[in-house]
């Protein structure tokens, strides 16, 4: 900026020191009649119409006062400008004119050129050579042609009735004229020299579609009024009437639309477009791109090409199709594929969208987002092993189980106390509402207390065990004739006498617990230490069983006699009913609900037992080269790529989309694939159950999933394509294209089937483990009881051999009236044995 200021000051000093050059000026008019009106017109055009903040002015000796006036008015408006002298003697290098422009391509600025300068055509030729007629430079060219005194101009007729409106050569606003039409319309000079027609000069130059070239044609000999024309090329040079300027009316511009809107008609301009195709089409290339068949193949590329085809009709241009297999990646410092063709200017447009990459930005230009490609891992989520390890504990929280145990203990204690007071009341003579179940020994009253005790405690010396339920004990001194069996006239007397068959002696203090008669094997074996029903241990165990039966909805095996015990039993049943409803409903609901999913992140996917695969597509391989994500690099190193010393690198984990999704359907496989291709394959090949089990995990960042359309670097069609794509998005055509080429995500619409309610072994294995544990505990206790019984029997026999006289012998006989009852003497017994 300091250099520019110095140059501006020097130029102003030069203009102030050269007043004598006015005499040598070749202009046929006075300075006041030319410089001030032209300078005012230039300043208004730059400041009011273009709204530019900086620019370049090409000067020559013939226009020093004009340049001085322009600089003065621009400086007053705060618009700096740089001057470049284009006289021949100052031209030290052949590219000096264009270098001043090429050094400031990144700024939008105006360029002022008066065609009256001798080297003005050379400036235009250099600008055409380096493609400087683009949107970066807004050219204002003051044409010197004014033919005759009748007001006829080289670009239009003064008598044209369309002068009052921004029309040219009798055409309406926005009329587009070719060079030939301009010749017939204006009759301008066709000499492409400094003295020839400016339009004819531009007809041979490289003018782009987005060129901002305004030619100011003087409308009178005094250079006070100008007619403005817009020049651009849509395959051929187009000249549009832009407006006019006069000191009285000021600057009148008939166009209010943007440049892109004004230039929609490209007259069938042929543009080369390259599209990426990863699959081999079995039909003509253009038909393959436009026919919505097998939309899962190259769906993104065909979708974007469809958008470009709509723009083709919108702007009236045509395509020259080319194809490639790669978007474009750096190979030995250069890009291949579509980006390489764009960087070498072999094609004009990219038919396929691409991900934004910083290294690509240096060689291509981005337009706007057209698609969001979402590659992700798709897999059937395996059932959670930890979720079914013990499903019987899942319905309740741990605090609920603790509360159930605590209140269960309290209820067991209350029941035990109730049974204790119940038995105490029975022993004290209070009537019982429940008959006492008893099956006692039918021992006659004549037997002495010693023999009665022996009946309960002793075992026959011979060790014989015969019909304990129907046997009657006799002594050798008694004869059968003296024994009279007791008569029981009714059942009440039998019960009172304790002779009711089929009952137990639980409440008989003289009979061990859990035995049915005094001749029970354990009783005969000397098991006199067994706990009786009124023992505390017996009451506690019975209370525990009652509580468990009530909670488990099995009912009560015995109803307490006391009101307190019955009240406790009632609330146990009520509590068990309520808890059982929640418990069973929770377990059944777990079968109907969706299984919980534990694989939700890339880290958990790496740690899982699933086999991983990736779609064989270029951007997937390129991602692992560029990414710095630790999880992604570990996934590629440990689960995707591995090295075989014999065969080299094995890349079998890179598969086509169809093959990878087939493995996903079989289960135990996670495949990284673009959803634009995956969803259609899933809908066609997966079952309803398979679709409902699918899960997705993203590996690419969300910001890297956007895909944009691309053109050449600094392409004149960038704004054209950007505007067109945004119009398609506003009109809904872009969304319609998505519905055509992108399959929506398949929904889980599967109804509950009988197979869903089948419970597998993994869900109930804990119940079998509990049963096996209980069985093992029971067997171990049974073995302990058997060992204890044998030891007790051996000890008892040893004590009997010491205490019992040898002459005393017990034996059992059958009586006709009462089987198994009766006495015989020792002699009769001896005879019977004989």
mmCIF file of C-alpha atoms in Angstrom, residues 545-763:
data_model
loop_
_atom_site.group_PDB
_atom_site.id
_atom_site.type_symbol
_atom_site.label_atom_id
_atom_site.label_comp_id
_atom_site.label_asym_id
_atom_site.label_seq_id
_atom_site.Cartn_x
_atom_site.Cartn_y
_atom_site.Cartn_z
ATOM 1 C CA UNK A 545 -41.348 -73.258 54.048
ATOM 2 C CA UNK A 546 -44.675 -71.520 54.578
ATOM 3 C CA UNK A 547 -43.187 -68.154 53.652
ATOM 4 C CA UNK A 548 -41.485 -69.481 50.511
ATOM 5 C CA UNK A 549 -44.659 -71.265 49.452
ATOM 6 C CA UNK A 550 -46.699 -68.103 49.846
ATOM 7 C CA UNK A 551 -44.229 -65.878 48.013
ATOM 8 C CA UNK A 552 -43.827 -68.386 45.169
ATOM 9 C CA UNK A 553 -47.612 -68.712 44.765
ATOM 10 C CA UNK A 554 -47.621 -72.347 45.908
ATOM 11 C CA UNK A 555 -50.029 -71.924 48.803
ATOM 12 C CA UNK A 556 -49.625 -72.890 52.452
ATOM 13 C CA UNK A 557 -49.052 -76.493 53.486
ATOM 14 C CA UNK A 558 -50.507 -75.799 56.968
ATOM 15 C CA UNK A 559 -52.755 -73.076 58.261
ATOM 16 C CA UNK A 560 -51.930 -71.718 61.713
ATOM 17 C CA UNK A 561 -54.589 -72.092 64.414
ATOM 18 C CA UNK A 562 -54.151 -68.727 66.061
ATOM 19 C CA UNK A 563 -55.555 -65.565 64.557
ATOM 20 C CA UNK A 564 -52.153 -63.900 64.606
ATOM 21 C CA UNK A 565 -50.654 -66.694 62.532
ATOM 22 C CA UNK A 566 -53.517 -66.625 60.079
ATOM 23 C CA UNK A 567 -53.212 -62.854 59.715
ATOM 24 C CA UNK A 568 -49.511 -63.245 59.029
ATOM 25 C CA UNK A 569 -50.231 -65.956 56.464
ATOM 26 C CA UNK A 570 -52.797 -63.732 54.752
ATOM 27 C CA UNK A 571 -50.350 -60.876 54.295
ATOM 28 C CA UNK A 572 -47.653 -63.286 53.127
ATOM 29 C CA UNK A 573 -49.990 -64.475 50.371
ATOM 30 C CA UNK A 574 -50.961 -60.898 49.478
ATOM 31 C CA UNK A 575 -47.349 -59.758 49.427
ATOM 32 C CA UNK A 576 -46.330 -62.741 47.295
ATOM 33 C CA UNK A 577 -49.152 -62.079 44.846
ATOM 34 C CA UNK A 578 -48.171 -58.443 44.323
ATOM 35 C CA UNK A 579 -44.462 -59.120 43.962
ATOM 36 C CA UNK A 580 -45.079 -62.064 41.663
ATOM 37 C CA UNK A 581 -47.091 -59.878 39.282
ATOM 38 C CA UNK A 582 -44.197 -57.469 38.857
ATOM 39 C CA UNK A 583 -41.663 -60.255 38.684
ATOM 40 C CA UNK A 584 -43.393 -62.361 36.052
ATOM 41 C CA UNK A 585 -44.461 -59.340 33.983
ATOM 42 C CA UNK A 586 -40.888 -58.080 33.901
ATOM 43 C CA UNK A 587 -39.516 -61.400 32.690
ATOM 44 C CA UNK A 588 -42.197 -61.744 30.007
ATOM 45 C CA UNK A 589 -41.660 -58.139 28.970
ATOM 46 C CA UNK A 590 -37.943 -58.765 28.565
ATOM 47 C CA UNK A 591 -38.793 -61.364 25.929
ATOM 48 C CA UNK A 592 -40.958 -58.918 24.003
ATOM 49 C CA UNK A 593 -38.778 -55.833 24.199
ATOM 50 C CA UNK A 594 -35.755 -55.110 22.040
ATOM 51 C CA UNK A 595 -32.575 -56.561 23.375
ATOM 52 C CA UNK A 596 -30.188 -53.992 24.868
ATOM 53 C CA UNK A 597 -27.241 -53.042 22.682
ATOM 54 C CA UNK A 598 -23.784 -52.687 24.122
ATOM 55 C CA UNK A 599 -21.771 -51.989 20.928
ATOM 56 C CA UNK A 600 -22.346 -48.283 20.400
ATOM 57 C CA UNK A 601 -18.894 -46.798 19.777
ATOM 58 C CA UNK A 602 -15.934 -47.544 17.580
ATOM 59 C CA UNK A 603 -13.974 -48.541 20.662
ATOM 60 C CA UNK A 604 -16.538 -51.163 21.675
ATOM 61 C CA UNK A 605 -16.621 -52.437 18.094
ATOM 62 C CA UNK A 606 -12.866 -52.991 18.160
ATOM 63 C CA UNK A 607 -13.152 -54.897 21.435
ATOM 64 C CA UNK A 608 -16.009 -57.066 20.178
ATOM 65 C CA UNK A 609 -15.708 -60.500 18.610
ATOM 66 C CA UNK A 610 -17.237 -59.386 15.327
ATOM 67 C CA UNK A 611 -15.276 -59.795 12.113
ATOM 68 C CA UNK A 612 -14.768 -56.442 10.386
ATOM 69 C CA UNK A 613 -14.750 -55.545 6.703
ATOM 70 C CA UNK A 614 -14.760 -52.376 4.591
ATOM 71 C CA UNK A 615 -16.268 -51.602 1.212
ATOM 72 C CA UNK A 616 -13.633 -51.615 -1.496
ATOM 73 C CA UNK A 617 -13.937 -47.975 -2.523
ATOM 74 C CA UNK A 618 -11.129 -45.403 -2.929
ATOM 75 C CA UNK A 619 -12.152 -42.942 -0.220
ATOM 76 C CA UNK A 620 -12.203 -45.714 2.411
ATOM 77 C CA UNK A 621 -8.570 -46.557 1.751
ATOM 78 C CA UNK A 622 -7.640 -42.883 1.615
ATOM 79 C CA UNK A 623 -9.278 -42.251 4.991
ATOM 80 C CA UNK A 624 -6.853 -44.530 6.826
ATOM 81 C CA UNK A 625 -3.942 -42.751 5.137
ATOM 82 C CA UNK A 626 -5.010 -39.282 6.266
ATOM 83 C CA UNK A 627 -6.762 -39.804 9.593
ATOM 84 C CA UNK A 628 -5.142 -39.166 12.952
ATOM 85 C CA UNK A 629 -7.920 -40.759 15.013
ATOM 86 C CA UNK A 630 -6.365 -43.336 17.342
ATOM 87 C CA UNK A 631 -9.346 -45.703 17.306
ATOM 88 C CA UNK A 632 -9.561 -45.678 13.511
ATOM 89 C CA UNK A 633 -5.866 -46.384 13.138
ATOM 90 C CA UNK A 634 -6.027 -49.205 15.673
ATOM 91 C CA UNK A 635 -9.040 -50.687 13.929
ATOM 92 C CA UNK A 636 -7.216 -50.681 10.599
ATOM 93 C CA UNK A 637 -4.012 -52.070 12.066
ATOM 94 C CA UNK A 638 -5.536 -54.844 14.171
ATOM 95 C CA UNK A 639 -8.791 -55.774 12.447
ATOM 96 C CA UNK A 640 -8.507 -54.794 8.770
ATOM 97 C CA UNK A 641 -4.927 -54.978 7.500
ATOM 98 C CA UNK A 642 -2.459 -57.686 8.418
ATOM 99 C CA UNK A 643 0.700 -58.978 6.808
ATOM 100 C CA UNK A 644 1.324 -62.513 5.613
ATOM 101 C CA UNK A 645 5.013 -63.321 5.287
ATOM 102 C CA UNK A 646 4.385 -65.792 2.470
ATOM 103 C CA UNK A 647 1.853 -63.988 0.321
ATOM 104 C CA UNK A 648 2.446 -60.374 1.330
ATOM 105 C CA UNK A 649 -0.274 -57.961 2.413
ATOM 106 C CA UNK A 650 -3.694 -59.534 2.484
ATOM 107 C CA UNK A 651 -6.498 -57.080 1.814
ATOM 108 C CA UNK A 652 -9.329 -59.545 1.744
ATOM 109 C CA UNK A 653 -11.201 -57.425 4.288
ATOM 110 C CA UNK A 654 -11.936 -54.915 1.500
ATOM 111 C CA UNK A 655 -15.013 -56.363 -0.179
ATOM 112 C CA UNK A 656 -17.717 -55.259 -2.615
ATOM 113 C CA UNK A 657 -20.891 -54.004 -1.001
ATOM 114 C CA UNK A 658 -22.965 -57.040 -2.007
ATOM 115 C CA UNK A 659 -20.469 -59.556 -0.606
ATOM 116 C CA UNK A 660 -19.929 -57.660 2.624
ATOM 117 C CA UNK A 661 -23.635 -57.265 3.354
ATOM 118 C CA UNK A 662 -24.180 -60.959 2.675
ATOM 119 C CA UNK A 663 -21.773 -61.688 5.524
ATOM 120 C CA UNK A 664 -23.620 -59.179 7.703
ATOM 121 C CA UNK A 665 -26.869 -61.022 7.044
ATOM 122 C CA UNK A 666 -25.295 -64.293 8.194
ATOM 123 C CA UNK A 667 -24.329 -62.658 11.510
ATOM 124 C CA UNK A 668 -21.095 -62.059 13.379
ATOM 125 C CA UNK A 669 -19.804 -59.566 10.780
ATOM 126 C CA UNK A 670 -19.578 -55.754 10.721
ATOM 127 C CA UNK A 671 -19.193 -54.088 7.320
ATOM 128 C CA UNK A 672 -18.279 -50.457 6.648
ATOM 129 C CA UNK A 673 -20.316 -49.327 3.651
ATOM 130 C CA UNK A 674 -22.053 -46.223 2.326
ATOM 131 C CA UNK A 675 -25.716 -46.199 3.258
ATOM 132 C CA UNK A 676 -26.668 -44.973 -0.219
ATOM 133 C CA UNK A 677 -25.682 -48.393 -1.550
ATOM 134 C CA UNK A 678 -26.372 -50.486 1.543
ATOM 135 C CA UNK A 679 -30.021 -49.696 2.215
ATOM 136 C CA UNK A 680 -31.288 -51.001 -1.108
ATOM 137 C CA UNK A 681 -29.317 -54.249 -0.765
ATOM 138 C CA UNK A 682 -30.604 -54.655 2.787
ATOM 139 C CA UNK A 683 -34.202 -54.139 1.703
ATOM 140 C CA UNK A 684 -33.872 -56.741 -1.047
ATOM 141 C CA UNK A 685 -31.910 -59.464 0.756
ATOM 142 C CA UNK A 686 -32.500 -59.128 4.523
ATOM 143 C CA UNK A 687 -35.392 -60.578 6.472
ATOM 144 C CA UNK A 688 -37.548 -58.656 8.922
ATOM 145 C CA UNK A 689 -35.788 -60.092 11.943
ATOM 146 C CA UNK A 690 -32.395 -59.258 10.405
ATOM 147 C CA UNK A 691 -33.429 -55.655 9.755
ATOM 148 C CA UNK A 692 -34.613 -55.211 13.329
ATOM 149 C CA UNK A 693 -31.268 -56.451 14.660
ATOM 150 C CA UNK A 694 -29.150 -54.030 12.598
ATOM 151 C CA UNK A 695 -26.964 -51.419 14.282
ATOM 152 C CA UNK A 696 -24.838 -48.623 12.833
ATOM 153 C CA UNK A 697 -21.618 -47.008 14.048
ATOM 154 C CA UNK A 698 -19.981 -44.040 12.307
ATOM 155 C CA UNK A 699 -16.262 -44.001 11.707
ATOM 156 C CA UNK A 700 -16.004 -40.861 9.548
ATOM 157 C CA UNK A 701 -16.446 -37.486 11.285
ATOM 158 C CA UNK A 702 -19.720 -35.757 10.518
ATOM 159 C CA UNK A 703 -17.936 -32.799 8.919
ATOM 160 C CA UNK A 704 -16.213 -35.069 6.402
ATOM 161 C CA UNK A 705 -19.460 -36.588 5.150
ATOM 162 C CA UNK A 706 -20.495 -33.578 3.080
ATOM 163 C CA UNK A 707 -19.985 -33.909 -0.651
ATOM 164 C CA UNK A 708 -19.769 -30.886 -2.967
ATOM 165 C CA UNK A 709 -19.782 -30.354 -6.712
ATOM 166 C CA UNK A 710 -16.475 -29.194 -8.198
ATOM 167 C CA UNK A 711 -15.219 -27.287 -11.236
ATOM 168 C CA UNK A 712 -11.852 -26.104 -12.491
ATOM 169 C CA UNK A 713 -9.809 -23.811 -10.322
ATOM 170 C CA UNK A 714 -11.058 -20.225 -10.869
ATOM 171 C CA UNK A 715 -13.552 -21.584 -13.366
ATOM 172 C CA UNK A 716 -15.969 -19.103 -14.952
ATOM 173 C CA UNK A 717 -18.738 -21.659 -14.378
ATOM 174 C CA UNK A 718 -18.353 -21.790 -10.611
ATOM 175 C CA UNK A 719 -21.011 -19.190 -9.853
ATOM 176 C CA UNK A 720 -23.223 -20.599 -12.582
ATOM 177 C CA UNK A 721 -23.190 -24.102 -11.089
ATOM 178 C CA UNK A 722 -23.494 -22.796 -7.515
ATOM 179 C CA UNK A 723 -26.521 -20.661 -8.317
ATOM 180 C CA UNK A 724 -28.175 -23.441 -10.291
ATOM 181 C CA UNK A 725 -27.722 -26.057 -7.560
ATOM 182 C CA UNK A 726 -29.132 -23.753 -4.924
ATOM 183 C CA UNK A 727 -32.133 -23.053 -7.100
ATOM 184 C CA UNK A 728 -32.681 -26.799 -7.442
ATOM 185 C CA UNK A 729 -32.536 -27.176 -3.681
ATOM 186 C CA UNK A 730 -35.044 -24.368 -3.154
ATOM 187 C CA UNK A 731 -37.407 -25.842 -5.728
ATOM 188 C CA UNK A 732 -37.288 -29.321 -4.164
ATOM 189 C CA UNK A 733 -35.702 -30.966 -7.196
ATOM 190 C CA UNK A 734 -32.634 -31.962 -5.223
ATOM 191 C CA UNK A 735 -34.789 -33.751 -2.669
ATOM 192 C CA UNK A 736 -36.646 -35.515 -5.455
ATOM 193 C CA UNK A 737 -33.359 -36.749 -6.874
ATOM 194 C CA UNK A 738 -32.479 -38.159 -3.451
ATOM 195 C CA UNK A 739 -35.707 -40.150 -3.397
ATOM 196 C CA UNK A 740 -34.879 -41.559 -6.821
ATOM 197 C CA UNK A 741 -31.256 -42.529 -6.210
ATOM 198 C CA UNK A 742 -31.028 -43.056 -2.455
ATOM 199 C CA UNK A 743 -33.017 -45.782 -0.741
ATOM 200 C CA UNK A 744 -34.469 -44.766 2.642
ATOM 201 C CA UNK A 745 -33.467 -46.686 5.721
ATOM 202 C CA UNK A 746 -35.474 -49.910 6.056
ATOM 203 C CA UNK A 747 -37.818 -49.725 9.019
ATOM 204 C CA UNK A 748 -38.297 -52.433 11.580
ATOM 205 C CA UNK A 749 -41.963 -53.312 11.030
ATOM 206 C CA UNK A 750 -41.819 -56.910 12.143
ATOM 207 C CA UNK A 751 -44.702 -58.107 14.340
ATOM 208 C CA UNK A 752 -44.232 -60.299 17.374
ATOM 209 C CA UNK A 753 -43.957 -63.906 16.246
ATOM 210 C CA UNK A 754 -44.113 -67.107 18.310
ATOM 211 C CA UNK A 755 -40.408 -67.552 17.755
ATOM 212 C CA UNK A 756 -39.756 -64.366 19.709
ATOM 213 C CA UNK A 757 -41.142 -65.936 22.885
ATOM 214 C CA UNK A 758 -38.925 -68.999 22.735
ATOM 215 C CA UNK A 759 -36.587 -68.966 25.716
ATOM 216 C CA UNK A 760 -33.116 -70.253 25.054
ATOM 217 C CA UNK A 761 -30.841 -72.160 27.345
ATOM 218 C CA UNK A 762 -28.706 -69.108 27.970
ATOM 219 C CA UNK A 763 -31.701 -67.420 29.631
#
